[in-house]
JSON list of C-alpha atoms in Angstrom, two decimals:
[
{"chain": "A", "resi": 1020, "resn": "MET", "atom": "CA", "xyz": [-40.23, -43.19, 33.89]},
{"chain": "A", "resi": 1021, "resn": "LYS", "atom": "CA", "xyz": [-37.45, -42.90, 36.51]},
{"chain": "A", "resi": 1022, "resn": "TYR", "atom": "CA", "xyz": [-34.80, -44.77, 34.25]},
{"chain": "A", "resi": 1023, "resn": "ILE", "atom": "CA", "xyz": [-35.66, -42.33, 31.42]},
{"chain": "A", "resi": 1024, "resn": "LYS", "atom": "CA", "xyz": [-35.32, -39.29, 33.75]},
{"chain": "A", "resi": 1025, "resn": "LEU", "atom": "CA", "xyz": [-31.75, -40.62, 34.72]},
{"chain": "A", "resi": 1026, "resn": "ILE", "atom": "CA", "xyz": [-30.83, -41.14, 31.11]},
{"chain": "A", "resi": 1027, "resn": "LEU", "atom": "CA", "xyz": [-31.85, -37.65, 30.49]},
{"chain": "A", "resi": 1028, "resn": "ILE", "atom": "CA", "xyz": [-29.81, -36.23, 33.36]},
{"chain": "A", "resi": 1029, "resn": "PHE", "atom": "CA", "xyz": [-26.81, -38.23, 32.23]},
{"chain": "A", "resi": 1030, "resn": "LEU", "atom": "CA", "xyz": [-27.06, -37.08, 28.67]},
{"chain": "A", "resi": 1031, "resn": "LEU", "atom": "CA", "xyz": [-27.48, -33.44, 29.79]},
{"chain": "A", "resi": 1032, "resn": "THR", "atom": "CA", "xyz": [-24.47, -33.76, 31.92]},
{"chain": "A", "resi": 1033, "resn": "MET", "atom": "CA", "xyz": [-22.42, -35.31, 29.27]},
{"chain": "A", "resi": 1034, "resn": "THR", "atom": "CA", "xyz": [-23.60, -32.48, 26.96]},
{"chain": "A", "resi": 1035, "resn": "LEU", "atom": "CA", "xyz": [-22.68, -29.89, 29.45]},
{"chain": "A", "resi": 1036, "resn": "SER", "atom": "CA", "xyz": [-19.43, -31.32, 30.27]},
{"chain": "A", "resi": 1037, "resn": "LEU", "atom": "CA", "xyz": [-18.59, -31.86, 26.47]},
{"chain": "A", "resi": 1038, "resn": "LEU", "atom": "CA", "xyz": [-19.31, -28.04, 26.01]},
{"chain": "A", "resi": 1039, "resn": "ILE", "atom": "CA", "xyz": [-17.20, -26.91, 28.82]},
{"chain": "A", "resi": 1040, "resn": "MET", "atom": "CA", "xyz": [-14.11, -29.16, 27.99]},
{"chain": "A", "resi": 1041, "resn": "THR", "atom": "CA", "xyz": [-14.62, -27.84, 24.22]},
{"chain": "A", "resi": 1042, "resn": "GLY", "atom": "CA", "xyz": [-14.81, -24.16, 25.49]},
{"chain": "A", "resi": 1043, "resn": "LEU", "atom": "CA", "xyz": [-11.71, -24.76, 27.74]},
{"chain": "A", "resi": 1044, "resn": "ASP", "atom": "CA", "xyz": [-9.78, -26.41, 24.95]},
{"chain": "A", "resi": 1045, "resn": "LEU", "atom": "CA", "xyz": [-10.74, -23.42, 22.58]},
{"chain": "A", "resi": 1046, "resn": "TYR", "atom": "CA", "xyz": [-9.92, -20.90, 25.06]},
{"chain": "A", "resi": 1047, "resn": "TRP", "atom": "CA", "xyz": [-6.63, -22.71, 25.60]},
{"chain": "A", "resi": 1048, "resn": "PHE", "atom": "CA", "xyz": [-6.00, -22.76, 21.72]},
{"chain": "A", "resi": 1049, "resn": "ALA", "atom": "CA", "xyz": [-7.05, -18.92, 21.28]},
{"chain": "A", "resi": 1050, "resn": "HIS", "atom": "CA", "xyz": [-4.60, -17.72, 24.16]},
{"chain": "A", "resi": 1051, "resn": "HIS", "atom": "CA", "xyz": [-1.76, -20.09, 23.42]},
{"chain": "A", "resi": 1052, "resn": "ASN", "atom": "CA", "xyz": [1.33, -18.17, 22.02]},
{"chain": "A", "resi": 1053, "resn": "ASN", "atom": "CA", "xyz": [3.25, -19.72, 18.96]},
{"chain": "A", "resi": 1054, "resn": "LYS", "atom": "CA", "xyz": [6.70, -20.73, 19.24]},
{"chain": "A", "resi": 1055, "resn": "GLN", "atom": "CA", "xyz": [7.90, -19.58, 15.83]},
{"chain": "A", "resi": 1056, "resn": "PRO", "atom": "CA", "xyz": [9.97, -16.59, 15.31]},
{"chain": "A", "resi": 1057, "resn": "ALA", "atom": "CA", "xyz": [8.62, -13.48, 13.74]},
{"chain": "A", "resi": 1058, "resn": "THR", "atom": "CA", "xyz": [7.17, -14.52, 10.46]},
{"chain": "A", "resi": 1059, "resn": "VAL", "atom": "CA", "xyz": [6.09, -12.68, 7.36]},
{"chain": "A", "resi": 1060, "resn": "ILE", "atom": "CA", "xyz": [2.97, -14.03, 5.54]},
{"chain": "A", "resi": 1061, "resn": "ILE", "atom": "CA", "xyz": [1.20, -12.89, 2.26]},
{"chain": "A", "resi": 1062, "resn": "ILE", "atom": "CA", "xyz": [-2.53, -13.27, 2.22]},
{"chain": "A", "resi": 1063, "resn": "LYS", "atom": "CA", "xyz": [-3.72, -12.69, -1.33]},
{"chain": "A", "resi": 1064, "resn": "PRO", "atom": "CA", "xyz": [-6.76, -11.12, -2.40]},
{"chain": "A", "resi": 1065, "resn": "GLY", "atom": "CA", "xyz": [-9.87, -13.02, -2.27]},
{"chain": "A", "resi": 1066, "resn": "SER", "atom": "CA", "xyz": [-8.25, -15.71, 0.01]},
{"chain": "A", "resi": 1067, "resn": "SER", "atom": "CA", "xyz": [-10.77, -17.74, 1.63]},
{"chain": "A", "resi": 1068, "resn": "LEU", "atom": "CA", "xyz": [-10.84, -18.56, 5.39]},
{"chain": "A", "resi": 1069, "resn": "LYS", "atom": "CA", "xyz": [-9.83, -22.07, 4.46]},
{"chain": "A", "resi": 1070, "resn": "LYS", "atom": "CA", "xyz": [-6.91, -20.70, 2.45]},
{"chain": "A", "resi": 1071, "resn": "ILE", "atom": "CA", "xyz": [-5.86, -18.36, 5.22]},
{"chain": "A", "resi": 1072, "resn": "THR", "atom": "CA", "xyz": [-5.93, -21.02, 7.65]},
{"chain": "A", "resi": 1073, "resn": "GLN", "atom": "CA", "xyz": [-3.81, -23.25, 5.50]},
{"chain": "A", "resi": 1074, "resn": "THR", "atom": "CA", "xyz": [-1.18, -20.33, 5.19]},
{"chain": "A", "resi": 1075, "resn": "LEU", "atom": "CA", "xyz": [-1.01, -20.00, 8.72]},
{"chain": "A", "resi": 1076, "resn": "ALA", "atom": "CA", "xyz": [-0.50, -23.81, 9.34]},
{"chain": "A", "resi": 1077, "resn": "GLU", "atom": "CA", "xyz": [2.09, -24.00, 6.86]},
{"chain": "A", "resi": 1078, "resn": "HIS", "atom": "CA", "xyz": [4.30, -21.40, 8.67]},
{"chain": "A", "resi": 1079, "resn": "GLN", "atom": "CA", "xyz": [3.46, -23.41, 11.86]},
{"chain": "A", "resi": 1080, "resn": "LEU", "atom": "CA", "xyz": [1.83, -20.29, 13.33]},
{"chain": "A", "resi": 1081, "resn": "ILE", "atom": "CA", "xyz": [-1.18, -22.35, 14.62]},
{"chain": "A", "resi": 1082, "resn": "ASN", "atom": "CA", "xyz": [-1.31, -25.90, 15.51]},
{"chain": "A", "resi": 1083, "resn": "SER", "atom": "CA", "xyz": [-4.97, -26.71, 14.66]},
{"chain": "A", "resi": 1084, "resn": "LYS", "atom": "CA", "xyz": [-6.47, -25.67, 11.58]},
{"chain": "A", "resi": 1085, "resn": "PHE", "atom": "CA", "xyz": [-10.03, -26.99, 12.73]},
{"chain": "A", "resi": 1086, "resn": "ARG", "atom": "CA", "xyz": [-9.86, -25.08, 16.00]},
{"chain": "A", "resi": 1087, "resn": "PHE", "atom": "CA", "xyz": [-8.85, -21.86, 14.22]},
{"chain": "A", "resi": 1088, "resn": "THR", "atom": "CA", "xyz": [-11.78, -22.26, 11.89]},
{"chain": "A", "resi": 1089, "resn": "ILE", "atom": "CA", "xyz": [-14.15, -22.79, 14.79]},
{"chain": "A", "resi": 1090, "resn": "LEU", "atom": "CA", "xyz": [-12.56, -19.75, 16.67]},
{"chain": "A", "resi": 1091, "resn": "ASN", "atom": "CA", "xyz": [-13.24, -17.65, 13.47]},
{"chain": "A", "resi": 1092, "resn": "ARG", "atom": "CA", "xyz": [-16.57, -18.57, 12.99]},
{"chain": "A", "resi": 1093, "resn": "LEU", "atom": "CA", "xyz": [-17.55, -17.84, 16.66]},
{"chain": "A", "resi": 1094, "resn": "LEU", "atom": "CA", "xyz": [-15.95, -14.49, 16.50]},
{"chain": "A", "resi": 1095, "resn": "ARG", "atom": "CA", "xyz": [-17.60, -14.10, 12.96]},
{"chain": "A", "resi": 1096, "resn": "SER", "atom": "CA", "xyz": [-14.15, -12.59, 11.91]},
{"chain": "A", "resi": 1097, "resn": "SER", "atom": "CA", "xyz": [-13.83, -14.46, 8.93]},
{"chain": "A", "resi": 1098, "resn": "VAL", "atom": "CA", "xyz": [-15.37, -11.89, 6.57]},
{"chain": "A", "resi": 1099, "resn": "THR", "atom": "CA", "xyz": [-13.21, -9.08, 7.95]},
{"chain": "A", "resi": 1100, "resn": "LEU", "atom": "CA", "xyz": [-9.73, -10.73, 7.44]},
{"chain": "A", "resi": 1101, "resn": "LYS", "atom": "CA", "xyz": [-7.77, -8.68, 4.99]},
{"chain": "A", "resi": 1102, "resn": "ALA", "atom": "CA", "xyz": [-5.50, -9.45, 2.09]},
{"chain": "A", "resi": 1103, "resn": "GLY", "atom": "CA", "xyz": [-1.78, -8.15, 2.60]},
{"chain": "A", "resi": 1104, "resn": "GLU", "atom": "CA", "xyz": [1.57, -8.82, 3.62]},
{"chain": "A", "resi": 1105, "resn": "TYR", "atom": "CA", "xyz": [1.81, -9.14, 7.42]},
{"chain": "A", "resi": 1106, "resn": "GLU", "atom": "CA", "xyz": [4.53, -9.68, 10.08]},
{"chain": "A", "resi": 1107, "resn": "ILE", "atom": "CA", "xyz": [3.21, -12.13, 12.97]},
{"chain": "A", "resi": 1108, "resn": "ALA", "atom": "CA", "xyz": [5.03, -11.58, 16.04]},
{"chain": "A", "resi": 1109, "resn": "ALA", "atom": "CA", "xyz": [7.02, -14.43, 17.79]},
{"chain": "A", "resi": 1110, "resn": "THR", "atom": "CA", "xyz": [4.65, -14.41, 20.74]},
{"chain": "A", "resi": 1111, "resn": "ALA", "atom": "CA", "xyz": [1.47, -14.04, 18.71]},
{"chain": "A", "resi": 1112, "resn": "ASN", "atom": "CA", "xyz": [-1.41, -16.24, 19.54]},
{"chain": "A", "resi": 1113, "resn": "PRO", "atom": "CA", "xyz": [-4.46, -16.80, 17.22]},
{"chain": "A", "resi": 1114, "resn": "LEU", "atom": "CA", "xyz": [-6.37, -13.98, 18.53]},
{"chain": "A", "resi": 1115, "resn": "ASN", "atom": "CA", "xyz": [-3.66, -11.57, 17.90]},
{"chain": "A", "resi": 1116, "resn": "ILE", "atom": "CA", "xyz": [-3.15, -13.13, 14.45]},
{"chain": "A", "resi": 1117, "resn": "ILE", "atom": "CA", "xyz": [-6.95, -12.51, 13.83]},
{"chain": "A", "resi": 1118, "resn": "ALA", "atom": "CA", "xyz": [-6.67, -8.97, 15.20]},
{"chain": "A", "resi": 1119, "resn": "THR", "atom": "CA", "xyz": [-3.73, -8.41, 12.76]},
{"chain": "A", "resi": 1120, "resn": "LEU", "atom": "CA", "xyz": [-5.45, -9.55, 9.54]},
{"chain": "A", "resi": 1121, "resn": "GLN", "atom": "CA", "xyz": [-8.72, -7.61, 10.57]},
{"chain": "A", "resi": 1122, "resn": "GLN", "atom": "CA", "xyz": [-6.68, -4.36, 11.10]},
{"chain": "A", "resi": 1123, "resn": "GLY", "atom": "CA", "xyz": [-5.16, -4.83, 7.64]},
{"chain": "A", "resi": 1124, "resn": "ILE", "atom": "CA", "xyz": [-2.06, -2.92, 8.32]},
{"chain": "A", "resi": 1125, "resn": "SER", "atom": "CA", "xyz": [0.36, -4.41, 6.00]},
{"chain": "A", "resi": 1126, "resn": "LEU", "atom": "CA", "xyz": [4.32, -4.32, 5.98]},
{"chain": "A", "resi": 1127, "resn": "GLN", "atom": "CA", "xyz": [5.29, -0.83, 4.80]},
{"chain": "A", "resi": 1128, "resn": "TYR", "atom": "CA", "xyz": [8.50, -0.38, 2.38]},
{"chain": "A", "resi": 1129, "resn": "LYS", "atom": "CA", "xyz": [10.04, 2.70, 1.01]},
{"chain": "A", "resi": 1130, "resn": "VAL", "atom": "CA", "xyz": [10.99, 3.91, -2.38]},
{"chain": "A", "resi": 1131, "resn": "SER", "atom": "CA", "xyz": [13.11, 6.78, -3.05]},
{"chain": "A", "resi": 1132, "resn": "PHE", "atom": "CA", "xyz": [13.22, 9.00, -6.05]},
{"chain": "A", "resi": 1133, "resn": "PRO", "atom": "CA", "xyz": [16.26, 11.52, -6.29]},
{"chain": "A", "resi": 1134, "resn": "GLU", "atom": "CA", "xyz": [15.62, 15.20, -7.59]},
{"chain": "A", "resi": 1135, "resn": "GLY", "atom": "CA", "xyz": [15.92, 15.28, -11.26]},
{"chain": "A", "resi": 1136, "resn": "PHE", "atom": "CA", "xyz": [14.88, 11.44, -12.02]},
{"chain": "A", "resi": 1137, "resn": "THR", "atom": "CA", "xyz": [13.01, 11.34, -15.21]},
{"chain": "A", "resi": 1138, "resn": "LEU", "atom": "CA", "xyz": [9.79, 9.23, -15.98]},
{"chain": "A", "resi": 1139, "resn": "LYS", "atom": "CA", "xyz": [12.32, 6.67, -17.63]},
{"chain": "A", "resi": 1140, "resn": "GLN", "atom": "CA", "xyz": [14.28, 6.36, -14.19]},
{"chain": "A", "resi": 1141, "resn": "ILE", "atom": "CA", "xyz": [11.23, 6.41, -12.07]},
{"chain": "A", "resi": 1142, "resn": "LYS", "atom": "CA", "xyz": [9.91, 3.49, -14.19]},
{"chain": "A", "resi": 1143, "resn": "GLU", "atom": "CA", "xyz": [13.15, 1.43, -13.76]},
{"chain": "A", "resi": 1144, "resn": "ARG", "atom": "CA", "xyz": [13.33, 2.12, -10.25]},
{"chain": "A", "resi": 1145, "resn": "LEU", "atom": "CA", "xyz": [9.81, 0.95, -9.73]},
{"chain": "A", "resi": 1146, "resn": "ALA", "atom": "CA", "xyz": [10.59, -2.36, -11.85]},
{"chain": "A", "resi": 1147, "resn": "ALA", "atom": "CA", "xyz": [13.89, -2.85, -9.73]},
{"chain": "A", "resi": 1148, "resn": "LYS", "atom": "CA", "xyz": [11.85, -2.71, -6.62]},
{"chain": "A", "resi": 1149, "resn": "LYS", "atom": "CA", "xyz": [9.28, -5.17, -8.27]},
{"chain": "A", "resi": 1150, "resn": "ILE", "atom": "CA", "xyz": [6.45, -3.08, -7.34]},
{"chain": "A", "resi": 1151, "resn": "CYS", "atom": "CA", "xyz": [5.38, -3.24, -11.21]},
{"chain": "A", "resi": 1152, "resn": "THR", "atom": "CA", "xyz": [6.93, -4.20, -14.54]},
{"chain": "A", "resi": 1153, "resn": "THR", "atom": "CA", "xyz": [7.95, -1.21, -17.07]},
{"chain": "A", "resi": 1154, "resn": "ASP", "atom": "CA", "xyz": [5.05, -2.37, -19.29]},
{"chain": "A", "resi": 1155, "resn": "GLU", "atom": "CA", "xyz": [2.53, -1.92, -16.42]},
{"chain": "A", "resi": 1156, "resn": "PHE", "atom": "CA", "xyz": [3.87, 1.51, -15.42]},
{"chain": "A", "resi": 1157, "resn": "THR", "atom": "CA", "xyz": [3.86, 2.68, -18.99]},
{"chain": "A", "resi": 1158, "resn": "LYS", "atom": "CA", "xyz": [0.10, 1.51, -19.37]},
{"chain": "A", "resi": 1159, "resn": "ILE", "atom": "CA", "xyz": [-0.67, 3.46, -16.19]},
{"chain": "A", "resi": 1160, "resn": "THR", "atom": "CA", "xyz": [0.94, 6.56, -17.03]},
{"chain": "A", "resi": 1161, "resn": "THR", "atom": "CA", "xyz": [-0.35, 6.82, -20.64]},
{"chain": "A", "resi": 1162, "resn": "ALA", "atom": "CA", "xyz": [-3.91, 5.71, -20.45]},
{"chain": "A", "resi": 1163, "resn": "ALA", "atom": "CA", "xyz": [-6.26, 8.42, -21.53]},
{"chain": "A", "resi": 1164, "resn": "ALA", "atom": "CA", "xyz": [-8.43, 7.52, -18.55]},
{"chain": "A", "resi": 1165, "resn": "ASN", "atom": "CA", "xyz": [-5.99, 8.03, -16.12]},
{"chain": "A", "resi": 1166, "resn": "LEU", "atom": "CA", "xyz": [-4.94, 11.47, -17.68]},
{"chain": "A", "resi": 1167, "resn": "LYS", "atom": "CA", "xyz": [-8.37, 12.47, -17.66]},
{"chain": "A", "resi": 1168, "resn": "LYS", "atom": "CA", "xyz": [-8.88, 11.31, -14.12]},
{"chain": "A", "resi": 1169, "resn": "TRP", "atom": "CA", "xyz": [-5.56, 13.43, -13.09]},
{"chain": "A", "resi": 1170, "resn": "GLN", "atom": "CA", "xyz": [-6.89, 16.32, -14.89]},
{"chain": "A", "resi": 1171, "resn": "LEU", "atom": "CA", "xyz": [-3.47, 16.79, -16.77]},
{"chain": "A", "resi": 1172, "resn": "PRO", "atom": "CA", "xyz": [-3.00, 18.79, -19.97]},
{"chain": "A", "resi": 1173, "resn": "ALA", "atom": "CA", "xyz": [-0.46, 16.47, -21.24]},
{"chain": "A", "resi": 1174, "resn": "THR", "atom": "CA", "xyz": [0.15, 13.13, -22.73]},
{"chain": "A", "resi": 1175, "resn": "SER", "atom": "CA", "xyz": [2.88, 12.32, -20.43]},
{"chain": "A", "resi": 1176, "resn": "LEU", "atom": "CA", "xyz": [3.47, 12.54, -16.71]},
{"chain": "A", "resi": 1177, "resn": "GLU", "atom": "CA", "xyz": [6.87, 13.62, -17.37]},
{"chain": "A", "resi": 1178, "resn": "GLY", "atom": "CA", "xyz": [7.74, 16.42, -14.67]},
{"chain": "A", "resi": 1179, "resn": "TYR", "atom": "CA", "xyz": [4.40, 15.81, -12.73]},
{"chain": "A", "resi": 1180, "resn": "LEU", "atom": "CA", "xyz": [5.71, 13.05, -10.43]},
{"chain": "A", "resi": 1181, "resn": "PHE", "atom": "CA", "xyz": [7.30, 14.76, -7.64]},
{"chain": "A", "resi": 1182, "resn": "PRO", "atom": "CA", "xyz": [10.77, 13.23, -6.49]},
{"chain": "A", "resi": 1183, "resn": "SER", "atom": "CA", "xyz": [10.68, 12.22, -2.86]},
{"chain": "A", "resi": 1184, "resn": "THR", "atom": "CA", "xyz": [10.72, 9.07, -0.62]},
{"chain": "A", "resi": 1185, "resn": "TYR", "atom": "CA", "xyz": [7.16, 7.29, -0.50]},
{"chain": "A", "resi": 1186, "resn": "CYS", "atom": "CA", "xyz": [5.82, 4.45, 1.56]},
{"chain": "A", "resi": 1187, "resn": "TYR", "atom": "CA", "xyz": [4.13, 1.34, -0.02]},
{"chain": "A", "resi": 1188, "resn": "SER", "atom": "CA", "xyz": [2.67, -1.96, 0.85]},
{"chain": "A", "resi": 1189, "resn": "ARG", "atom": "CA", "xyz": [3.04, -4.96, -1.64]},
{"chain": "A", "resi": 1190, "resn": "LYS", "atom": "CA", "xyz": [-0.07, -5.37, -3.30]},
{"chain": "A", "resi": 1191, "resn": "THR", "atom": "CA", "xyz": [-1.64, -5.20, -6.51]},
{"chain": "A", "resi": 1192, "resn": "THR", "atom": "CA", "xyz": [-2.40, -1.62, -6.46]},
{"chain": "A", "resi": 1193, "resn": "ALA", "atom": "CA", "xyz": [0.96, -0.26, -5.11]},
{"chain": "A", "resi": 1194, "resn": "CYS", "atom": "CA", "xyz": [2.13, 1.07, -8.33]},
{"chain": "A", "resi": 1195, "resn": "ASN", "atom": "CA", "xyz": [-1.03, 3.18, -8.92]},
{"chain": "A", "resi": 1196, "resn": "GLU", "atom": "CA", "xyz": [-0.80, 4.53, -5.30]},
{"chain": "A", "resi": 1197, "resn": "ILE", "atom": "CA", "xyz": [2.74, 5.47, -5.39]},
{"chain": "A", "resi": 1198, "resn": "ILE", "atom": "CA", "xyz": [2.02, 7.32, -8.90]},
{"chain": "A", "resi": 1199, "resn": "GLU", "atom": "CA", "xyz": [-1.05, 9.10, -7.48]},
{"chain": "A", "resi": 1200, "resn": "ALA", "atom": "CA", "xyz": [1.03, 9.95, -4.29]},
{"chain": "A", "resi": 1201, "resn": "MET", "atom": "CA", "xyz": [3.65, 11.63, -6.43]},
{"chain": "A", "resi": 1202, "resn": "LEU", "atom": "CA", "xyz": [1.13, 13.37, -8.47]},
{"chain": "A", "resi": 1203, "resn": "LYS", "atom": "CA", "xyz": [-0.66, 14.59, -5.16]},
{"chain": "A", "resi": 1204, "resn": "THR", "atom": "CA", "xyz": [2.66, 15.62, -3.53]},
{"chain": "A", "resi": 1205, "resn": "GLY", "atom": "CA", "xyz": [3.51, 17.69, -6.83]},
{"chain": "A", "resi": 1206, "resn": "GLU", "atom": "CA", "xyz": [0.25, 19.61, -6.94]},
{"chain": "A", "resi": 1207, "resn": "GLN", "atom": "CA", "xyz": [0.50, 20.52, -3.25]},
{"chain": "A", "resi": 1208, "resn": "LYS", "atom": "CA", "xyz": [4.12, 21.84, -4.05]},
{"chain": "A", "resi": 1209, "resn": "PHE", "atom": "CA", "xyz": [2.87, 23.77, -6.99]},
{"chain": "A", "resi": 1210, "resn": "ARG", "atom": "CA", "xyz": [0.20, 25.29, -4.84]},
{"chain": "A", "resi": 1211, "resn": "GLU", "atom": "CA", "xyz": [2.70, 26.41, -2.37]},
{"chain": "A", "resi": 1212, "resn": "LEU", "atom": "CA", "xyz": [5.09, 27.84, -4.95]},
{"chain": "A", "resi": 1213, "resn": "LYS", "atom": "CA", "xyz": [1.96, 29.74, -6.37]},
{"chain": "A", "resi": 1214, "resn": "ALA", "atom": "CA", "xyz": [1.10, 31.02, -3.05]},
{"chain": "A", "resi": 1215, "resn": "ALA", "atom": "CA", "xyz": [4.71, 32.28, -2.63]},
{"chain": "A", "resi": 1216, "resn": "SER", "atom": "CA", "xyz": [4.42, 34.09, -6.02]},
{"chain": "A", "resi": 1217, "resn": "PRO", "atom": "CA", "xyz": [1.01, 35.19, -6.49]},
{"chain": "A", "resi": 1218, "resn": "LYS", "atom": "CA", "xyz": [1.99, 37.31, -9.38]},
{"chain": "A", "resi": 1219, "resn": "THR", "atom": "CA", "xyz": [3.04, 34.45, -11.55]},
{"chain": "A", "resi": 1220, "resn": "ASN", "atom": "CA", "xyz": [0.47, 34.01, -14.40]},
{"chain": "A", "resi": 1221, "resn": "PHE", "atom": "CA", "xyz": [1.68, 30.63, -15.52]},
{"chain": "A", "resi": 1222, "resn": "ASN", "atom": "CA", "xyz": [-0.16, 27.39, -14.96]},
{"chain": "A", "resi": 1223, "resn": "ARG", "atom": "CA", "xyz": [1.41, 24.24, -13.85]},
{"chain": "A", "resi": 1224, "resn": "HIS", "atom": "CA", "xyz": [1.92, 22.94, -17.34]},
{"chain": "A", "resi": 1225, "resn": "GLN", "atom": "CA", "xyz": [3.80, 25.96, -18.40]},
{"chain": "A", "resi": 1226, "resn": "ILE", "atom": "CA", "xyz": [6.02, 26.05, -15.42]},
{"chain": "A", "resi": 1227, "resn": "LEU", "atom": "CA", "xyz": [6.98, 22.47, -15.70]},
{"chain": "A", "resi": 1228, "resn": "THR", "atom": "CA", "xyz": [7.68, 23.07, -19.41]},
{"chain": "A", "resi": 1229, "resn": "LEU", "atom": "CA", "xyz": [9.85, 26.00, -18.71]},
{"chain": "A", "resi": 1230, "resn": "ALA", "atom": "CA", "xyz": [11.69, 23.97, -15.90]},
{"chain": "A", "resi": 1231, "resn": "SER", "atom": "CA", "xyz": [12.41, 21.17, -18.10]},
{"chain": "A", "resi": 1232, "resn": "ILE", "atom": "CA", "xyz": [13.91, 23.61, -20.76]},
{"chain": "A", "resi": 1233, "resn": "ILE", "atom": "CA", "xyz": [15.98, 25.16, -17.99]},
{"chain": "A", "resi": 1234, "resn": "GLN", "atom": "CA", "xyz": [17.30, 21.57, -16.83]},
{"chain": "A", "resi": 1235, "resn": "LYS", "atom": "CA", "xyz": [18.22, 20.73, -20.40]},
{"chain": "A", "resi": 1236, "resn": "GLU", "atom": "CA", "xyz": [20.09, 23.94, -21.24]},
{"chain": "A", "resi": 1237, "resn": "ALA", "atom": "CA", "xyz": [22.02, 24.07, -17.74]},
{"chain": "A", "resi": 1238, "resn": "GLY", "atom": "CA", "xyz": [25.28, 22.35, -17.37]},
{"chain": "A", "resi": 1239, "resn": "ASN", "atom": "CA", "xyz": [24.96, 22.15, -13.77]},
{"chain": "A", "resi": 1240, "resn": "VAL", "atom": "CA", "xyz": [22.49, 23.02, -10.79]},
{"chain": "A", "resi": 1241, "resn": "GLU", "atom": "CA", "xyz": [24.33, 26.36, -10.09]},
{"chain": "A", "resi": 1242, "resn": "GLU", "atom": "CA", "xyz": [23.51, 27.50, -13.71]},
{"chain": "A", "resi": 1243, "resn": "MET", "atom": "CA", "xyz": [19.81, 26.87, -13.29]},
{"chain": "A", "resi": 1244, "resn": "PRO", "atom": "CA", "xyz": [18.84, 30.34, -11.54]},
{"chain": "A", "resi": 1245, "resn": "LEU", "atom": "CA", "xyz": [21.00, 32.34, -14.18]},
{"chain": "A", "resi": 1246, "resn": "ILE", "atom": "CA", "xyz": [19.04, 30.80, -16.91]},
{"chain": "A", "resi": 1247, "resn": "ALA", "atom": "CA", "xyz": [15.66, 30.97, -15.25]},
{"chain": "A", "resi": 1248, "resn": "ALA", "atom": "CA", "xyz": [16.24, 34.58, -14.87]},
{"chain": "A", "resi": 1249, "resn": "VAL", "atom": "CA", "xyz": [17.02, 35.25, -18.42]},
{"chain": "A", "resi": 1250, "resn": "PHE", "atom": "CA", "xyz": [14.03, 33.07, -19.60]},
{"chain": "A", "resi": 1251, "resn": "ALA", "atom": "CA", "xyz": [11.88, 35.25, -17.16]},
{"chain": "A", "resi": 1252, "resn": "ASN", "atom": "CA", "xyz": [13.11, 38.50, -18.62]},
{"chain": "A", "resi": 1253, "resn": "ARG", "atom": "CA", "xyz": [12.52, 37.45, -22.06]},
{"chain": "A", "resi": 1254, "resn": "LEU", "atom": "CA", "xyz": [8.92, 36.26, -21.16]},
{"chain": "A", "resi": 1255, "resn": "ARG", "atom": "CA", "xyz": [8.08, 39.54, -19.50]},
{"chain": "A", "resi": 1256, "resn": "ARG", "atom": "CA", "xyz": [9.21, 41.34, -22.95]},
{"chain": "A", "resi": 1257, "resn": "ASN", "atom": "CA", "xyz": [7.22, 38.94, -24.93]},
{"chain": "A", "resi": 1258, "resn": "MET", "atom": "CA", "xyz": [10.31, 37.78, -26.31]},
{"chain": "A", "resi": 1259, "resn": "ARG", "atom": "CA", "xyz": [10.88, 34.01, -27.86]},
{"chain": "A", "resi": 1260, "resn": "LEU", "atom": "CA", "xyz": [13.08, 31.85, -25.60]},
{"chain": "A", "resi": 1261, "resn": "ALA", "atom": "CA", "xyz": [15.34, 30.92, -28.26]},
{"chain": "A", "resi": 1262, "resn": "SER", "atom": "CA", "xyz": [16.20, 27.66, -26.87]}
]
């Protein structure tokens, strides 16, 4: 009986020692800064913890896939790691990396559309930035379901996409998000103009159509106010625009 008790004490001591050593080892791993320069990684949608761990190991951002997996299991963070494009800081440790992937704040890029850009030019700019292909853009902007969702009385988005600078992150929905941001900005600008000219009875589609005609008629920007004034007078008198 005495020997059995000694064996149990020995096994318990060994188990506790092993747990303490494992805990210290995992603690050191979790707080150990990587020695790589700032590194950009891409976590694709649907990536498993195994795939994410493999990506980090390939970039030498972690020195143990096993420890990183165990750390995630203990923190129960594997289900909250988000897809995206991330810049991992030069001094990031595994805990920092997990926090970055949990927050899901992807790298941000900018794309600018100058005033007067046509739908074709917007499409080409997005394709040049590799945000989407020209075919993908055309499908998105002409889909009946989208036009219905956006509540536009038109078969094209020509004139509805407001030219400005927009931020985006590299993901599969980037093109949709930029288009919707341009539409939202355009709607906001229209409301501001409408509020500044409450007597105007034209709706957004009519104003955009008129603006398009003025743009085509004008030889330069300076001529636009004059042409607009002529058209406004004709409309007030219920005359044809004769354009």
